[in-house]
mmCIF file of C-alpha atoms and ligand atoms in Angstrom:
data_model
loop_
_atom_site.group_PDB
_atom_site.id
_atom_site.type_symbol
_atom_site.label_atom_id
_atom_site.label_comp_id
_atom_site.label_asym_id
_atom_site.label_seq_id
_atom_site.Cartn_x
_atom_site.Cartn_y
_atom_site.Cartn_z
ATOM 1 C CA MET A 1 161.252 125.807 130.845
ATOM 2 C CA SER A 2 164.390 124.208 132.217
ATOM 3 C CA LYS A 3 165.781 120.693 131.920
ATOM 4 C CA ALA A 4 163.778 119.726 134.994
ATOM 5 C CA THR A 5 160.698 120.079 132.811
ATOM 6 C CA ASP A 6 161.790 117.733 130.019
ATOM 7 C CA VAL A 7 159.050 115.454 131.232
ATOM 8 C CA VAL A 8 156.538 118.217 130.548
ATOM 9 C CA TRP A 9 157.831 118.680 126.991
ATOM 10 C CA GLU A 10 157.391 114.947 126.519
ATOM 11 C CA ALA A 11 153.771 115.141 127.662
ATOM 12 C CA LEU A 12 153.165 118.079 125.312
ATOM 13 C CA GLU A 13 154.743 116.170 122.430
ATOM 14 C CA GLU A 14 152.548 113.163 123.063
ATOM 15 C CA ALA A 15 149.415 115.323 123.138
ATOM 16 C CA ALA A 16 150.432 117.208 119.975
ATOM 17 C CA LEU A 17 151.169 114.014 118.055
ATOM 18 C CA GLU A 18 147.897 112.463 119.116
ATOM 19 C CA VAL A 19 145.841 115.442 118.003
ATOM 20 C CA GLN A 20 147.880 115.942 114.808
ATOM 21 C CA ALA A 21 146.659 112.513 113.705
ATOM 22 C CA ARG A 22 143.116 113.889 113.885
ATOM 23 C CA ALA A 23 143.797 117.019 111.811
ATOM 24 C CA TYR A 24 141.233 117.669 109.082
ATOM 25 C CA CYS A 25 143.348 118.929 106.196
ATOM 26 C CA PRO A 26 142.162 117.387 102.910
ATOM 27 C CA TYR A 27 143.195 120.502 100.932
ATOM 28 C CA SER A 28 146.707 121.183 102.181
ATOM 29 C CA GLU A 29 147.488 117.658 103.365
ATOM 30 C CA TYR A 30 149.577 119.403 105.998
ATOM 31 C CA PRO A 31 148.482 118.124 109.412
ATOM 32 C CA VAL A 32 149.461 120.218 112.407
ATOM 33 C CA GLY A 33 149.132 119.390 116.102
ATOM 34 C CA ALA A 34 149.545 121.907 118.896
ATOM 35 C CA ALA A 35 149.600 121.393 122.638
ATOM 36 C CA ILE A 36 149.444 124.149 125.225
ATOM 37 C CA LEU A 37 150.459 123.727 128.838
ATOM 38 C CA GLY A 38 148.322 125.839 131.152
ATOM 39 C CA ARG A 39 149.477 127.230 134.502
ATOM 40 C CA SER A 40 147.149 124.650 136.131
ATOM 41 C CA GLY A 41 149.215 121.816 134.666
ATOM 42 C CA ARG A 42 146.484 120.854 132.242
ATOM 43 C CA ILE A 43 147.311 120.328 128.583
ATOM 44 C CA TYR A 44 145.072 121.593 125.773
ATOM 45 C CA ALA A 45 145.457 120.138 122.296
ATOM 46 C CA GLY A 46 144.283 121.386 118.921
ATOM 47 C CA CYS A 47 144.658 120.455 115.273
ATOM 48 C CA ASN A 48 144.063 122.347 112.048
ATOM 49 C CA VAL A 49 140.559 122.063 110.639
ATOM 50 C CA GLU A 50 140.179 123.095 107.006
ATOM 51 C CA ASN A 51 137.129 123.987 104.962
ATOM 52 C CA ALA A 52 136.153 123.837 101.283
ATOM 53 C CA ALA A 53 135.834 127.609 101.595
ATOM 54 C CA TYR A 54 139.561 127.764 102.352
ATOM 55 C CA GLY A 55 139.569 131.035 104.279
ATOM 56 C CA HIS A 56 137.488 129.564 107.070
ATOM 57 C CA SER A 57 140.154 127.052 108.046
ATOM 58 C CA ILE A 58 141.627 127.278 111.525
ATOM 59 C CA CYS A 59 145.188 126.525 112.562
ATOM 60 C CA ALA A 60 146.155 123.994 115.208
ATOM 61 C CA GLU A 61 147.534 126.617 117.592
ATOM 62 C CA ARG A 62 144.361 128.691 117.607
ATOM 63 C CA SER A 63 142.303 125.555 117.924
ATOM 64 C CA ALA A 64 144.307 124.675 121.092
ATOM 65 C CA ILE A 65 143.805 128.204 122.455
ATOM 66 C CA MET A 66 140.031 127.774 121.995
ATOM 67 C CA GLN A 67 140.197 124.546 124.001
ATOM 68 C CA MET A 68 142.114 126.267 126.776
ATOM 69 C CA VAL A 69 139.763 129.232 127.057
ATOM 70 C CA ALA A 70 136.660 127.067 126.789
ATOM 71 C CA ALA A 71 137.988 124.995 129.700
ATOM 72 C CA GLY A 72 138.229 128.147 131.790
ATOM 73 C CA GLU A 73 141.995 128.615 131.667
ATOM 74 C CA ARG A 74 143.755 131.742 130.367
ATOM 75 C CA GLU A 75 147.381 131.296 131.301
ATOM 76 C CA PRO A 76 149.398 129.296 128.793
ATOM 77 C CA ILE A 77 152.982 128.679 129.917
ATOM 78 C CA ALA A 78 154.413 126.567 127.071
ATOM 79 C CA VAL A 79 153.438 125.513 123.558
ATOM 80 C CA LEU A 80 154.592 122.648 121.377
ATOM 81 C CA VAL A 81 153.741 122.374 117.689
ATOM 82 C CA VAL A 82 154.322 119.386 115.449
ATOM 83 C CA THR A 83 154.221 119.474 111.642
ATOM 84 C CA ARG A 84 155.570 117.372 108.841
ATOM 85 C CA GLY A 85 158.892 118.318 107.233
ATOM 86 C CA PRO A 86 161.047 119.285 105.581
ATOM 87 C CA LYS A 87 161.367 121.864 108.353
ATOM 88 C CA ALA A 88 159.393 122.474 111.521
ATOM 89 C CA GLY A 89 156.476 124.781 110.773
ATOM 90 C CA SER A 90 156.476 127.991 112.754
ATOM 91 C CA PRO A 91 153.160 129.449 114.003
ATOM 92 C CA CYS A 92 151.544 131.861 111.546
ATOM 93 C CA GLY A 93 151.096 135.524 112.391
ATOM 94 C CA ALA A 94 147.458 135.131 113.444
ATOM 95 C CA CYS A 95 148.341 132.363 115.894
ATOM 96 C CA ARG A 96 151.216 134.368 117.354
ATOM 97 C CA GLN A 97 148.854 137.276 117.899
ATOM 98 C CA MET A 98 146.234 135.064 119.547
ATOM 99 C CA LEU A 99 148.880 133.623 121.884
ATOM 100 C CA VAL A 100 150.204 137.033 122.881
ATOM 101 C CA GLU A 101 146.715 137.927 124.099
ATOM 102 C CA PHE A 102 147.261 135.475 126.947
ATOM 103 C CA ALA A 103 151.032 135.519 127.542
ATOM 104 C CA GLU A 104 153.688 138.163 127.136
ATOM 105 C CA ASP A 105 156.217 135.438 126.506
ATOM 106 C CA LEU A 106 156.439 131.657 126.705
ATOM 107 C CA PRO A 107 158.656 128.914 125.299
ATOM 108 C CA ILE A 108 157.529 127.416 121.991
ATOM 109 C CA ARG A 109 158.931 124.120 120.776
ATOM 110 C CA LEU A 110 158.624 123.266 117.072
ATOM 111 C CA MET A 111 158.969 119.652 115.947
ATOM 112 C CA VAL A 112 158.837 117.553 112.789
ATOM 113 C CA ASN A 113 157.201 114.127 112.922
ATOM 114 C CA GLY A 114 159.789 111.436 113.394
ATOM 115 C CA GLU A 115 162.747 113.808 113.009
ATOM 116 C CA PRO A 116 163.785 114.879 116.519
ATOM 117 C CA GLU A 117 166.986 116.398 115.167
ATOM 118 C CA ARG A 118 164.886 119.123 113.520
ATOM 119 C CA THR A 119 163.389 120.231 116.849
ATOM 120 C CA ARG A 120 163.889 123.864 117.698
ATOM 121 C CA THR A 121 162.822 125.770 120.767
ATOM 122 C CA THR A 122 162.051 129.442 120.483
ATOM 123 C CA SER A 123 159.763 131.826 122.329
ATOM 124 C CA LEU A 124 156.724 133.940 121.708
ATOM 125 C CA ALA A 125 158.660 137.162 122.312
ATOM 126 C CA GLU A 126 161.222 136.074 119.725
ATOM 127 C CA LEU A 127 158.545 135.194 117.172
ATOM 128 C CA LEU A 128 156.452 138.299 117.819
ATOM 129 C CA PRO A 129 158.505 141.198 119.158
ATOM 130 C CA ASP A 130 156.884 144.515 120.036
ATOM 131 C CA ALA A 131 153.456 142.894 120.058
ATOM 132 C CA PHE A 132 150.136 144.660 120.254
ATOM 133 C CA ARG A 133 148.858 143.433 123.630
ATOM 134 C CA PRO A 134 145.755 143.943 125.748
ATOM 135 C CA ASP A 135 147.576 146.582 127.791
ATOM 136 C CA SER A 136 148.085 148.577 124.590
ATOM 137 C CA LEU A 137 144.377 149.378 124.903
ATOM 138 C CA LEU A 138 144.590 150.911 128.384
ATOM 139 C CA PRO A 139 143.236 154.447 128.404
ATOM 140 C CA LYS A 140 145.827 157.207 128.181
ATOM 141 C CA LYS A 141 146.671 158.860 131.501
ATOM 142 C CA SER A 142 146.071 162.601 131.141
HETATM 143 N N1 THU B 201 148.606 125.750 109.853
HETATM 144 C C1 THU B 201 148.525 125.579 111.206
HETATM 145 O O1 THU B 201 147.749 124.754 111.701
HETATM 146 N N2 THU B 201 149.313 126.364 111.985
HETATM 147 C C2 THU B 201 150.133 127.342 111.512
HETATM 148 O O2 THU B 201 150.666 128.110 112.294
HETATM 149 C C3 THU B 201 150.378 127.466 110.083
HETATM 150 C C4 THU B 201 149.484 126.688 109.201
HETATM 151 C C5 THU B 201 147.720 124.950 108.997
HETATM 152 C C6 THU B 201 146.691 125.755 108.278
HETATM 153 C C7 THU B 201 146.387 124.879 107.101
HETATM 154 O O3 THU B 201 145.388 123.947 107.490
HETATM 155 C C8 THU B 201 147.679 124.128 106.850
HETATM 156 O O4 THU B 201 148.462 124.297 108.017
HETATM 157 C C9 THU B 201 148.473 124.637 105.655
HETATM 158 O O5 THU B 201 148.647 125.996 105.723
#
């Protein structure tokens, strides 16, 4: 997204911060908030939700994807993730793979609470090159 869409990044940041405050992370004490902008202009937010059986925990990014799909939207066009420091947390492999199901590429902004100077903007294609995508499953032409 270009400079003209700074206002959209601001809306995503606000949504991510709001949902990060609701993260359920008593084990890691590492709250994460993610906000996805859909092609429709709607924003979907998700936080991490942990479990005493640790492996069942879900990340903020996947939680936001679930919100988007459940709302009937399947075209994310930008993602913003906010974590605590010391450095901005980058989406885990599972979340990258879940995102690439719905977008070949999109801008991803990573932020640290209260430390705007640590913001970095990357992209899905940069974080997950040569991804296994739905079209990888197309039948072979013989
Ligand atoms: N976490 C996320 O929410 N997103 C990521 O991409 C990486 C990790 C969460 C999972 C767990 O609740 C906590 O951060 C510590 O790993």
